[in-house]
Structures are given as C-alpha cells and as structure tokens.
Coordinates of C-alpha atoms in Angstrom, one line a residue:
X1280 CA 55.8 4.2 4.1
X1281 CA 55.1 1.1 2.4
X1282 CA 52.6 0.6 -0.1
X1283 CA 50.0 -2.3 -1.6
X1284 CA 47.7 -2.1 -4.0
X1285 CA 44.9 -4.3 -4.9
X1286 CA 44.1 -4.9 -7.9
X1287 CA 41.3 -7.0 -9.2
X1288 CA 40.7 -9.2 -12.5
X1289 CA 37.4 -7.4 -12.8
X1290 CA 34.6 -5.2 -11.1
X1291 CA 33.5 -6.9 -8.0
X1292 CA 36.4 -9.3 -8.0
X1293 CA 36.6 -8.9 -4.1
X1294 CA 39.3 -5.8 -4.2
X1295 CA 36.9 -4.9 -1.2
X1296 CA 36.9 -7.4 0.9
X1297 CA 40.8 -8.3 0.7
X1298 CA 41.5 -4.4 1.2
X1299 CA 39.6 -5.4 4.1
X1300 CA 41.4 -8.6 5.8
X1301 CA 43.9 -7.1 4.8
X1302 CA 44.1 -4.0 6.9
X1303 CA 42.5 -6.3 9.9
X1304 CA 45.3 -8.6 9.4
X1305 CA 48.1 -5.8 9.5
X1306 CA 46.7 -4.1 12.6
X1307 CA 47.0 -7.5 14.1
X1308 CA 50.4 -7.9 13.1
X1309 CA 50.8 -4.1 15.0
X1310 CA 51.6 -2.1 12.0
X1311 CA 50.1 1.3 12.0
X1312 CA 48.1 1.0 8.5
X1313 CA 45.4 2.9 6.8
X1314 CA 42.8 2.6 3.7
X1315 CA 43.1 4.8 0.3
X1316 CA 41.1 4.7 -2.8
X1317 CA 42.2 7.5 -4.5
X1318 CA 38.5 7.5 -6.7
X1319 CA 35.4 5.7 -5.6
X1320 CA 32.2 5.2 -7.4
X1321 CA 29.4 4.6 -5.4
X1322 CA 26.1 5.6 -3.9
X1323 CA 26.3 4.0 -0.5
X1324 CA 28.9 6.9 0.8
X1325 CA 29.8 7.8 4.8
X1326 CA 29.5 10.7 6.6
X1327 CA 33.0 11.7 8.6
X1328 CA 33.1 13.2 12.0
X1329 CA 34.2 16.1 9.7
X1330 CA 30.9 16.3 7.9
X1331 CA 32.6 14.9 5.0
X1332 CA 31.3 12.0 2.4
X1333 CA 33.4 8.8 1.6
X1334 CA 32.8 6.0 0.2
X1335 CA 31.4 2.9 2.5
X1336 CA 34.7 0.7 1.6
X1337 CA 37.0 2.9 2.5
X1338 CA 34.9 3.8 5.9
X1339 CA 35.1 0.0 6.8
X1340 CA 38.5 -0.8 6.3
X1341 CA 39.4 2.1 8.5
X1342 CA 37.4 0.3 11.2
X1343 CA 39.0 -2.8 10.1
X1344 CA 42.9 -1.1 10.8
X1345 CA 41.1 0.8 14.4
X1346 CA 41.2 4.3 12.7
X1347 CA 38.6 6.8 12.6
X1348 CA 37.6 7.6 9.1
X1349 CA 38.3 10.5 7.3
X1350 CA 37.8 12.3 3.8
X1351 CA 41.8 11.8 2.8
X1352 CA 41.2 8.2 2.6
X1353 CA 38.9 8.7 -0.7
X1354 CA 39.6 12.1 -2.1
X1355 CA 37.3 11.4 -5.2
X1356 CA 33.7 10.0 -4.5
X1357 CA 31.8 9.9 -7.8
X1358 CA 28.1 9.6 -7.0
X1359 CA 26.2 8.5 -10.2
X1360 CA 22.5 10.2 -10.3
X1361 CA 21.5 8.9 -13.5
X1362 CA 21.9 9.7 -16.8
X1363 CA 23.3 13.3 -16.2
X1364 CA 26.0 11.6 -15.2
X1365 CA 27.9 11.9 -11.0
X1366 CA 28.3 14.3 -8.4
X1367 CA 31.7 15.1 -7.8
X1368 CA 32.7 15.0 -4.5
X1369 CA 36.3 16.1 -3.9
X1370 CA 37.6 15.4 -0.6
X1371 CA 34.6 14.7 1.0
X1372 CA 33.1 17.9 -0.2
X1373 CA 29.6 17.6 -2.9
X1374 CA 30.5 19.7 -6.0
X1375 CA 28.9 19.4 -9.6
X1376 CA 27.5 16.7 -11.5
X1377 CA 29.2 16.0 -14.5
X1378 CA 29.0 13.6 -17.5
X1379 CA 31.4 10.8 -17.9
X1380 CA 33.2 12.8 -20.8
X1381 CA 33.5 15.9 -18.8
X1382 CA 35.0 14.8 -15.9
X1383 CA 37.9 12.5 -17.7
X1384 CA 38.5 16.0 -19.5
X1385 CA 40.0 17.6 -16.5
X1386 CA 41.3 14.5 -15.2
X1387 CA 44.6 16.0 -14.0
X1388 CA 42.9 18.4 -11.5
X1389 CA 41.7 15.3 -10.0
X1390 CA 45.1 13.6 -9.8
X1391 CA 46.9 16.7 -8.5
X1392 CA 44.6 16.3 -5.3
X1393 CA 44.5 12.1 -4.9
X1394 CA 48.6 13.1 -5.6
X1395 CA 48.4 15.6 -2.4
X1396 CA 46.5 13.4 -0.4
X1397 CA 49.0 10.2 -1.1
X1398 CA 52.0 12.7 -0.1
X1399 CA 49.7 13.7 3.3
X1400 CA 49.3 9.5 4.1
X1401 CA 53.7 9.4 3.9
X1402 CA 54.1 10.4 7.6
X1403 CA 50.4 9.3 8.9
X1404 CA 51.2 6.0 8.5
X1405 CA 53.3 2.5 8.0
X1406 CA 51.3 0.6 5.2
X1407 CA 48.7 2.3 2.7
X1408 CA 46.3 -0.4 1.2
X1409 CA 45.0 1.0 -1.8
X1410 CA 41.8 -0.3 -3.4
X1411 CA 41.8 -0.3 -7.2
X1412 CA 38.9 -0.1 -9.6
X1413 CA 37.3 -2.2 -12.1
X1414 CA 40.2 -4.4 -13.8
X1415 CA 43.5 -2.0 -14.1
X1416 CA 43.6 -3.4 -18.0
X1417 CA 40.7 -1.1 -19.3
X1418 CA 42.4 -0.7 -22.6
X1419 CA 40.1 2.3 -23.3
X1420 CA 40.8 3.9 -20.1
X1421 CA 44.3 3.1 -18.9
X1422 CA 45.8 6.7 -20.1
X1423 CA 43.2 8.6 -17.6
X1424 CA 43.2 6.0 -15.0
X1425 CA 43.9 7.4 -11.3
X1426 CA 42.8 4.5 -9.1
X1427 CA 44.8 1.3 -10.0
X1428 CA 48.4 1.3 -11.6
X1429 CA 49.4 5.4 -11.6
X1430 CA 49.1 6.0 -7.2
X1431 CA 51.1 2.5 -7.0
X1432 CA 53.8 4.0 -9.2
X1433 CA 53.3 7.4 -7.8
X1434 CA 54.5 5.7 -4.8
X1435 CA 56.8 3.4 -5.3
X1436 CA 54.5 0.4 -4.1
X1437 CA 53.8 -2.9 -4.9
X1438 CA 50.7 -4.8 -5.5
X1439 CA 47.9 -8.1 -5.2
X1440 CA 45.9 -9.2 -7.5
X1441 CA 42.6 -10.5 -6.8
X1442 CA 40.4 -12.9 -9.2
X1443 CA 36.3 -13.9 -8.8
X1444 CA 36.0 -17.6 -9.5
X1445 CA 32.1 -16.8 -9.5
X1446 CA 32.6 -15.2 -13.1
X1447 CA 34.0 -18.5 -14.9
X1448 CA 37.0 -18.2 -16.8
X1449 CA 39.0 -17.5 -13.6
X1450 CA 42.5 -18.8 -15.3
X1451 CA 42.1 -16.6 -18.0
X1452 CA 41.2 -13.2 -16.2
X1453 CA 44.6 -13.9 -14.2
X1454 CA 46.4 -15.1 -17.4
X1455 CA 44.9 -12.3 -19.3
X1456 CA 45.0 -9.5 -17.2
X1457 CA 48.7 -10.2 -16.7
X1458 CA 49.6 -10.1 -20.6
X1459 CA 48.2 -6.6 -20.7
X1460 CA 49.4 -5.1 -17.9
X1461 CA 53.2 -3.1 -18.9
X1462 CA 56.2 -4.5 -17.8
X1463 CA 57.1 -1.9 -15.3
X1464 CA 53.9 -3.0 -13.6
X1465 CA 54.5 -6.6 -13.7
X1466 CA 57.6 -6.3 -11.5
X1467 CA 55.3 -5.0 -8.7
X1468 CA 53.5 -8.2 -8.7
X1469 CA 53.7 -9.6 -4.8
X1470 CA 50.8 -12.6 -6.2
X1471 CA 47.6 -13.5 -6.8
X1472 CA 44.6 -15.4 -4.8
X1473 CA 41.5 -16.7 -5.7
X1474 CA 38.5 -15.2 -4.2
X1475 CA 34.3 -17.0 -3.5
X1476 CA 35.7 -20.3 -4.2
X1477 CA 32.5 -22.6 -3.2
X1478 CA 32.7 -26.2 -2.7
X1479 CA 35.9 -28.9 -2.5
X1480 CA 38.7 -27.3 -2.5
X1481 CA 41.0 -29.7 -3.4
X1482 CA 39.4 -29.3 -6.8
X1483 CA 41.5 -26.3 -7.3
X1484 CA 45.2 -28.1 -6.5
X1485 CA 46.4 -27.3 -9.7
X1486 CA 46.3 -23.7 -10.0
X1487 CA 49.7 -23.2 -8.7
X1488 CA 50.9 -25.0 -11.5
X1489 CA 49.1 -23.5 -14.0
X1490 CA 49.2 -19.9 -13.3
X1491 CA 53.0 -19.5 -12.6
X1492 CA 53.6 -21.2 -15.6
X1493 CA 51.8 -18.7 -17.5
X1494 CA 52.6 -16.1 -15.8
X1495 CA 55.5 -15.1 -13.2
X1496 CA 53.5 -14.1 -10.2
X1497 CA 53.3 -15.9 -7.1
X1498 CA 49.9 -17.8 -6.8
X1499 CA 48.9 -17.0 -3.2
X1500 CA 46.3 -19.4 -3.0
X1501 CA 42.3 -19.8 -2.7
X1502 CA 39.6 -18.1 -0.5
X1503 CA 36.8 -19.9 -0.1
X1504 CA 33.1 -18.1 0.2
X1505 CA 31.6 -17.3 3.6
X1506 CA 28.7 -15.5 4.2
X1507 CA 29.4 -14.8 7.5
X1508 CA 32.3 -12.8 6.3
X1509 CA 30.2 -10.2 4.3
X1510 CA 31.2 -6.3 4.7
X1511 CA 28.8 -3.2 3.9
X1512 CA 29.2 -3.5 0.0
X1513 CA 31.0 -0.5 -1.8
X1514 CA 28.0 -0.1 -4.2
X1515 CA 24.3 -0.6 -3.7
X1516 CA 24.5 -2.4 -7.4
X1517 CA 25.9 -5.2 -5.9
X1518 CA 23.3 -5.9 -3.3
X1519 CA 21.6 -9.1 -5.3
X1520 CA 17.4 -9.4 -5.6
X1521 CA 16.7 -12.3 -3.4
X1522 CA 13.6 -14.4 -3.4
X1523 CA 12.1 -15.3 -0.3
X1524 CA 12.3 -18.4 1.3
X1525 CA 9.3 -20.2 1.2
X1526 CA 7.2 -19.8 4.4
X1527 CA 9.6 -18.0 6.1
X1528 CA 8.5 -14.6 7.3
X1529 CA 10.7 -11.6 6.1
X1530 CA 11.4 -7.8 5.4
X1531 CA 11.3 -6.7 1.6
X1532 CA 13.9 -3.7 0.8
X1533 CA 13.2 -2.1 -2.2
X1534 CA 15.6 -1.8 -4.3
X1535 CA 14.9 0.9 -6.7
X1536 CA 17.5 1.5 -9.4
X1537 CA 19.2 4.6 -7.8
X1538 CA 19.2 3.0 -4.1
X1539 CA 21.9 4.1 -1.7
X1540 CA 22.9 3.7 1.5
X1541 CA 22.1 -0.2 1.3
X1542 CA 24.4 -0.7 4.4
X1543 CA 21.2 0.1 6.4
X1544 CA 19.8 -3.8 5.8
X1545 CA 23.3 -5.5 6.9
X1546 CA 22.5 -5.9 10.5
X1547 CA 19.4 -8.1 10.0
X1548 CA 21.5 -11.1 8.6
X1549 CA 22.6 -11.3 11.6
X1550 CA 19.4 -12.1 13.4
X1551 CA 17.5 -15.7 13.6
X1552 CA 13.9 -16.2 12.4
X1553 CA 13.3 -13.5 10.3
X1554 CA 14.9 -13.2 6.8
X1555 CA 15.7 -9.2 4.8
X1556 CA 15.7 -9.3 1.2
X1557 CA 16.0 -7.2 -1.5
X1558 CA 13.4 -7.0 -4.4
X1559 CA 11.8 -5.3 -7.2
X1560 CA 8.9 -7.2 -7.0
X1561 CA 5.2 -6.0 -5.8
X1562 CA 4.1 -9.9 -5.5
X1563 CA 6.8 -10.4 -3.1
X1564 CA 6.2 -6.7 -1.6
X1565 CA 2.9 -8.1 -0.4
X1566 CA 3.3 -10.7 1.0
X1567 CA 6.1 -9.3 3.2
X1568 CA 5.9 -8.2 7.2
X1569 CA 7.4 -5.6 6.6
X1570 CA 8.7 -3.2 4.2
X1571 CA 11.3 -0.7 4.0
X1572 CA 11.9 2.5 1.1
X1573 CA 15.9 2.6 2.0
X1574 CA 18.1 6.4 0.7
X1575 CA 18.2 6.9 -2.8
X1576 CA 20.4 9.3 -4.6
X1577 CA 17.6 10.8 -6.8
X1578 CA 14.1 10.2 -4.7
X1579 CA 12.1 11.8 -7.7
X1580 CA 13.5 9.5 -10.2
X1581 CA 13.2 6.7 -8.1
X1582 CA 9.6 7.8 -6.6
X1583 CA 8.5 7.5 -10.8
X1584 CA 9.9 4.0 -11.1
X1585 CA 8.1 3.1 -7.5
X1586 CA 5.0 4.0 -9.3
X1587 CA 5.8 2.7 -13.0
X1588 CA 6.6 -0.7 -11.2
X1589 CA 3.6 -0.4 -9.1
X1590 CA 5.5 -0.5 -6.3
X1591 CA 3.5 2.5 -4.9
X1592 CA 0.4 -0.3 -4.7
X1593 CA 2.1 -2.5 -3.2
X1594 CA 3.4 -0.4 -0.1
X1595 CA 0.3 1.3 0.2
X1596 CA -1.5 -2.2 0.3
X1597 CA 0.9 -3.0 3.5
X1598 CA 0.2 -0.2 5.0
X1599 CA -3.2 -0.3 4.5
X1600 CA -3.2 -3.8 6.0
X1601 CA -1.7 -2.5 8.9
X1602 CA 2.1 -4.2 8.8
X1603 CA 5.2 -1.7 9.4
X1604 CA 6.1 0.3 6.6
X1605 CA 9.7 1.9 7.4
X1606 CA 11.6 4.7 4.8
X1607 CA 14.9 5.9 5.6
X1608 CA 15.9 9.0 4.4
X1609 CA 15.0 9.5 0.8
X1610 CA 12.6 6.6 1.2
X1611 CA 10.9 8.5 3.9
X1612 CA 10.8 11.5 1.9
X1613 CA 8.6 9.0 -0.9
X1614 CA 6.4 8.0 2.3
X1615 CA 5.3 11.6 2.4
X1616 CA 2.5 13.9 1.0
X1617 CA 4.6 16.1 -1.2
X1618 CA 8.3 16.7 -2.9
X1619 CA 9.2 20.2 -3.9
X1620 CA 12.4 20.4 -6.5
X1621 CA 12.3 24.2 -6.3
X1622 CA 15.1 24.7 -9.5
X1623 CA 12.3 23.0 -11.5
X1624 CA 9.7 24.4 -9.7
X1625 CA 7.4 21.3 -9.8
X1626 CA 5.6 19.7 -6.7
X1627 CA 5.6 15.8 -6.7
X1628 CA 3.1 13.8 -4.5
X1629 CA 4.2 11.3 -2.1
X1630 CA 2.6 8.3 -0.7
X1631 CA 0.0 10.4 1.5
X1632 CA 1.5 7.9 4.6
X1633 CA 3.5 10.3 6.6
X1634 CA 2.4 14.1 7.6
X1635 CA 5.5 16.0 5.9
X1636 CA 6.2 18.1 3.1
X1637 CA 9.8 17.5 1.6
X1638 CA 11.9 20.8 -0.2
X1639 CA 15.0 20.0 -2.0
X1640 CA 17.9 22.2 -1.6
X1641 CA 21.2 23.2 -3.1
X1642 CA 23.3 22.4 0.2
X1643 CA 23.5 18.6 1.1
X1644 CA 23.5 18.1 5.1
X1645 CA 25.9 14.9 5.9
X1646 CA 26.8 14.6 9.6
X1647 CA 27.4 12.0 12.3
X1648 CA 25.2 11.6 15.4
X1649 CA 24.4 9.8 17.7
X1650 CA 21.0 7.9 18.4
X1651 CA 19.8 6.9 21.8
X1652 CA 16.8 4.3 22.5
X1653 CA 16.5 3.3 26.5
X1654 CA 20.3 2.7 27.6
X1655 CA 21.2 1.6 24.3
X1656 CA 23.6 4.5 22.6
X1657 CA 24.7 3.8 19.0
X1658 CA 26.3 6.3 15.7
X1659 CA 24.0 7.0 13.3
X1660 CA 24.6 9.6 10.2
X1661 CA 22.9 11.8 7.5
X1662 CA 23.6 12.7 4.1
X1663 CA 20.4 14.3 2.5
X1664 CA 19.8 17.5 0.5
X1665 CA 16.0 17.6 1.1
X1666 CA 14.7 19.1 4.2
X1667 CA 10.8 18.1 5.3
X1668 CA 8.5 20.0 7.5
X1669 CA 5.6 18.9 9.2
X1670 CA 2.0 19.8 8.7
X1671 CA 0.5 22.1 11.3
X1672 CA -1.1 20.6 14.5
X1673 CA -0.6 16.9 13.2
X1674 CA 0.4 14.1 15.9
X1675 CA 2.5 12.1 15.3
X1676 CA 4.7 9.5 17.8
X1677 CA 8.6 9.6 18.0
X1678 CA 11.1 6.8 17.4
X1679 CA 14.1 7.2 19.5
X1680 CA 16.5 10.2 20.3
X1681 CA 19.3 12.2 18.5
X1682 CA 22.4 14.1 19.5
X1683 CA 23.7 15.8 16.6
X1684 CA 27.1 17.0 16.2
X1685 CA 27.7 20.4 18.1
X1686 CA 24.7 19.7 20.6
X1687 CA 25.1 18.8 24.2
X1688 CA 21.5 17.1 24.4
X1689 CA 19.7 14.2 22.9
X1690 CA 16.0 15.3 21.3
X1691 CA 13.5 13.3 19.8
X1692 CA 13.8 11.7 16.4
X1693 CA 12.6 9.6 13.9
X1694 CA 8.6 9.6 13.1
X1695 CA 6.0 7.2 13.4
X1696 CA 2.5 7.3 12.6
X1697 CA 0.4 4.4 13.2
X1698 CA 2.6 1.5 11.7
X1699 CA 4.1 3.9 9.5
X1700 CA 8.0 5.2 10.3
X1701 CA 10.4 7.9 9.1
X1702 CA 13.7 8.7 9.5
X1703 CA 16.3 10.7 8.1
X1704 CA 19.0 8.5 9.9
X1705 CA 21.4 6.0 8.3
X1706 CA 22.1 3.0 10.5
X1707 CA 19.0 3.1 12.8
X1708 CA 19.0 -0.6 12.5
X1709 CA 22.3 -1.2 14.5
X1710 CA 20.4 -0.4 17.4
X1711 CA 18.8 -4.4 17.6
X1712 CA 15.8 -3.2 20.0
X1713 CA 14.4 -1.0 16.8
X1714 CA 14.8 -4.2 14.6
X1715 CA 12.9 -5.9 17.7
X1716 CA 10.5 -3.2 17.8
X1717 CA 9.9 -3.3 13.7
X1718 CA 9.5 -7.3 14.7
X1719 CA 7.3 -7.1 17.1
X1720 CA 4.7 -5.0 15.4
X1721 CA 4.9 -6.9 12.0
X1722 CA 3.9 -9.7 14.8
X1723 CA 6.8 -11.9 13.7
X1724 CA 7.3 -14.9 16.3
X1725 CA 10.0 -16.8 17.4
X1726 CA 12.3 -14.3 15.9
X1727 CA 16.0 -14.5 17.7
X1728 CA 17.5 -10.7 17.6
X1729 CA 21.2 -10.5 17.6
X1730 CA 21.8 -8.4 20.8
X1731 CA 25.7 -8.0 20.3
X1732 CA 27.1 -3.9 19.7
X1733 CA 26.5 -3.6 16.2
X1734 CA 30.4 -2.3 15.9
X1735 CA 31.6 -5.1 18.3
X1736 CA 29.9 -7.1 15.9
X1737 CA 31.6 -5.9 12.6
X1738 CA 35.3 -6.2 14.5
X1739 CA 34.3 -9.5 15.1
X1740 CA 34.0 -10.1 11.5
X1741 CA 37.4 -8.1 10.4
X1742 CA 38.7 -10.3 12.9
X1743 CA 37.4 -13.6 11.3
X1744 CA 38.8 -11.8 7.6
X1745 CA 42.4 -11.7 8.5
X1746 CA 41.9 -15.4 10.2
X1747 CA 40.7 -16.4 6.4
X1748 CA 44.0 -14.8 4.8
X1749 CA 46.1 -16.4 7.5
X1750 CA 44.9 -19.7 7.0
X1751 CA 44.2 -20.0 3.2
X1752 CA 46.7 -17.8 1.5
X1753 CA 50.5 -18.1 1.2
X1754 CA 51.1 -14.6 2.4
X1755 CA 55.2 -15.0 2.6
X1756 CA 55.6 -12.6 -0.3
X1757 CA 53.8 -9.5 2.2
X1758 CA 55.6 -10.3 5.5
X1759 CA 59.0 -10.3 3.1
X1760 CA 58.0 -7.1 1.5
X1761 CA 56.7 -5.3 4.7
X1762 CA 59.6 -6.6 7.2
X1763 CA 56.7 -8.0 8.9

C-alpha cells in the first residue's frame, strides 16, 4: 500500500478539499484508494451504516473514492462541547469528555489504536490519503502529534503540502513551514500547491521560482477558488456569517456557537432564487422567510446564548408571523416546551412552538436511515442523545417517512405544527421537494429548486475536483510515486 499525506500550511488551508480531489482523481485513474485521518476535531460528525460517528471529511472523501464509509477511516473524533473540553469518540464509539490536558496525557493509548487501524487499511486498499491537522509545525505540539507527520512515518509514506493564499503571507507559510519541519520529513516532500487563489492568475507566475529556491520541494502549482466546488465543511466553525443580499428573499441558519451538523444547509446553494445564510443576528432573523435552529452539540448551552442574543425573540416573532420555522435535531429539541438534563436534575423551557418534552440521556442514538416523501427515497441519519415525547392527545401533522435501520417498513416522521417543523433527521434537505415544500409555504416565488439526486449531485462535484487538479496542478511527482 502506498501512502500520501496532506499536510497543510495552517488550519483551514484546504487539506479537506485536496484529500478530496484527490481521492476522486485516483478512483478515476482506477486505483482502489481510501480516506484516513487518524484524529478529527469536529462537530459536524457522520453516522456509519455501523452506527458509528466519523468525522464529515472523512465521510466525503469516501464518497469521493466510491466507498462506503466506515469508523476505521477516523479512529479518533474529538467533539468539543465547550469549555469541559471533547468527547472522545474512539472508533466511532462516544466515550468521555475530557480536557485538552487530559487527553494529550494518555496520548499513546490513542496512537496504539490510529497505529491498529493504519495496519487494518495495508491489505484494504492501494493508496491511503491521509488528512493532517492544523499546520504539522505546532512547535508546542509536535512530540504528541498523531495526525500529520508520525502515521506518514509509521507508514513509510510520502506527502503534499497545501497553502491558503486567503491568509496573506502565502510564501512565507510554505517557506516557513518547510524550515521547521525535520529533515527526515523533508525527504517525503512530493510538492506543494497553492489553494483559493481569486483573480488573474498569471499574477502568480513566479512562485515556481521563488519557492524552490527557498526551499527543495516541487511547486505543483495554483488552484484557483470555485464556489461550485464546495464540500460539506469538516467543522461547523468554518461555515462564515453571511449578510443577505439585498432584496433577495432567503433562509437564516442560526449559527449558535456550538452548532453541528452544518452539512444540513449545503443543498440549498444549489437552488436558484432563494439564498441560505448563516447568522447571528436577530435584525437579519426577521426579516428572513424562513428560519432554521440546525444540531448543536450542547442544546442547553446554546438554547442560553439563543436567549442572551435574543435570538429566542426573533424566532418566536417568525413564527408568530406565520413564516416556517424549521429545527433539526437539537434545534428542534430548542423549538420545544421543555429540556430535562436528568444528571443535573434541572428542567429548561423551550420555545413553547412544538408539543414535546425533551430528556437527555447517557446513551447517544447515531444511525442511518432512510427518508421517503412521495417516490422520492433519500439517506438521512441521527446522532442525538436526547429523546422527546409528545404531550398527550396533541395533533400534530407529519413531514415525510422513515425506515430505520433493522426495520422492514417506512413510518411517519418528522413534525409539523402549523408552520412550525421538527425533526430529528440530518439531511432532510437532500430530498429537494421538502426544500420546495419549506419554499412554498414561506411563499417565496420564482424560486428554481435543484431537482438533481442530492448524491448524484455531490459526485458531480468530486468529479469537477479531480478535473481542477488535472488541469491546474503539475501532478508528475504523484503518478511517478504511485506507478500511476
């Protein structure tokens, strides 16, 4: 098995997105590849056909190389939760929370099992792409890093490096990242490419020149920015507050500070006539045609910033008005009349919107399912701990239908109440006749819904990613390494 890491000059470099086209582009080439990170940290995580978490990255780019993904492609998924630090989850499996100086103590356990699961990967496949983490020159953090340079080493691979021109100062995080990296490392250098390059290119015709001057490693070349080419991001912290465009109706997603799951927005870029943004603002919460309270990983926490930002006002002043209000998972647990942290023992209200009562337990549910609305059939998943009931004798209408894993027959799912809906179900957007529904009653017109398979859509994409490295990157020194 061969190996490539890739490494970036910094957090949110792009290691992501060239993990990605890269994967696409190998499959293309018909090599038998697969995704690693051997630690993620992130809140938007995956639910496996196993009933395992992972993080969203890794879950794409085994779309990207046609696998199905599974927990051994990101043994370690830190989940931060605030300031008592992450849940551990260890092989797709939720275990404790633990500070940031706990968990480095008894960083060895967690190589030995990202060390087990790199030795499993040596007969499953041709190429590993590994996804580093942060910059692999934390100074601070090098001797109890498991993600970027010690699995490369561990496996004999070599390894990309991948720069934000975004950031400014793109020469020296190459330049600089290079000097600090050791020389064993350096000879594992296949290149390096520029990534979000906006504007002429031809601007940037001297960076050959000046980076393997400085430094010996192949430049690769420049990728320029394309929205189009956006993948589910590995972190809800890097989904951006957007203003809205003036006069142009549009869907406000809260982003509260501990939001998760923030894949759930992606299909509405894809739609004409109707913008989704993200925001923290009531102003722009009212005026919107919607609004939805995406997952969070700690609802309480983020119910009291809803209400400290006035938030709460806002949503209740949609509703009130009658436009759709929409929470998904921990947002609909927010939408309801009460929250229950039994280990506390202290009851929370909700929003009064929906007629549920919400109880948080020790055992987290994550599972894959699958939705159903009229012939349209679609995978959606859920990864919650609380479990809500509803009042006694209350009506309510349904959304769609759900066939969860182990059951032979769909039933009925989701929960709607006036122009009020709740679901527990990640990805109930893929399906685009509930984003025509949510549309239609927020009385948007001349809206154009993107009708393609959501996941037809994405390979598209993955598709149009490996066409970008094939036509701006010099990727000689990857086919030489990989016989390809």
């Amino acid at each position: 098995m061969k190996a490539i890491s890739i490494l970036g000059t910094s957090s949110n470099a792009g290691k992501s997105w060239m993990a990605t086209a890269l994967c696409a582009w190998l499959r293309r080439q018909g090599v038998k590849v697969a995704p690693f990170k051997a630690q993620n940290m992130a809140n938007n995580a995956f639910a496996t056909l196993s009933g395992g978490e992972i993080g969203v990255a890794q879950a794409v780019q085994a779309e990207a190389c046609g696998l199905v993904p599974t927990v051994e492609m990101n043994p370690i998924l830190l989940k931060p939760n605030g300031p008592d630090g992450s849940q551990i989850v260890r092989l797709g499996v939720a275990g404790e929370n633990a500070t940031a100086r706990d968990y480095y103590r008894s960083i060895e356990s967690s190589w030995e099992t990202v060390r087990e699961t790199l030795d499993h990967w040596n007969s499953e496949c041709e190429v590993l792409v590994l996804e580093g983490a942060g910059s692999p020159v934390e100074l601070n953090l090098m001797d109890r890093d498991i993600v970027n340079l010690r699995p490369i080493e561990y496996l004999d691979g070599k390894w990309l490096l991948v720069s934000n021109i975004e950031y400014g100062g793109v020469f020296a995080q190459i330049i600089g990242t290079w000097n600090l990296l050791p020389e064993s490392i350096r000879a594992r250098g296949l290149g390096v490419a520029v990534n979000r390059f906006r504007g002429d290119l031809s601007l940037f015709d001297g960076a050959k020149r000046e980076i393997e001057s400085r430094a010996e490693l192949s430049y690769l070349g420049v990728v320029p920015f394309d929205r189009a080419l956006a993948i589910d991001d590995e972190d809800s912290l890097n989904a951006l507050t957007e203003a809205p465009q003036t006069g142009r109706p549009y869907v406000a997603w809260i982003k509260y500070p501990r939001v998760s799951n923030s894949q759930d927005m992606l299909p509405w870029k894809h739609d004409e006539g109707v913008d989704s943004i993200w925001t923290s603002d009531p102003r722009v919460v009212r005026s919107a045609a919607a609004v939805v309270l995406p997952g969070s990983k700690n609802t309480l926490e983020d119910l009291r910033w809803l209400r400290e930002a006035d938030l709460d006002l806002a949503v209740l002043e949609l509703a009130n008005s009658g436009r759709p209000v929409v929470g998904i998972c921990g947002g609909k647990q927010m939408l309801g009349r009460s929250l229950y942290e039994p280990r506390a023992g202290t009851t929370v209200q909700g929003l009064q919107l929906l007629p549920i009562d919400t109880e948080f337990l020790a055992e987290k549910r994550v599972q894959r399912n699958e939705a159903k609305l009229g012939d349209r059939v679609w995978e959606t998943f859920e990864i919650h701990t609380g479990e809500s009931r509803v009042g006694t004798g209350v009506q309510y209408g349904r959304l769609f239908e759900v066939r969860k894993a182990g059951e032979r027959a769909f039933t009925a799912d989701g929960m709607k109440v006036g122009n009020v809906w709740g679901s527990y179900q990640h990805g109930i957007f893929d399906a685009p006749e509930l984003r025509q529904l949510l549309v239609d009653e927020a009385g948007i017109a001349g809206v154009l819904i993107c009708r393609d398979d959501w996941k037809q859509k994405r390979m598209k994409v993955y598709d149009a990613m490996a066409d970008s490295l094939e036509r701006y990157l010099d990727l000689d020194t990857v086919k030489r390494y990989l016989g390809v």
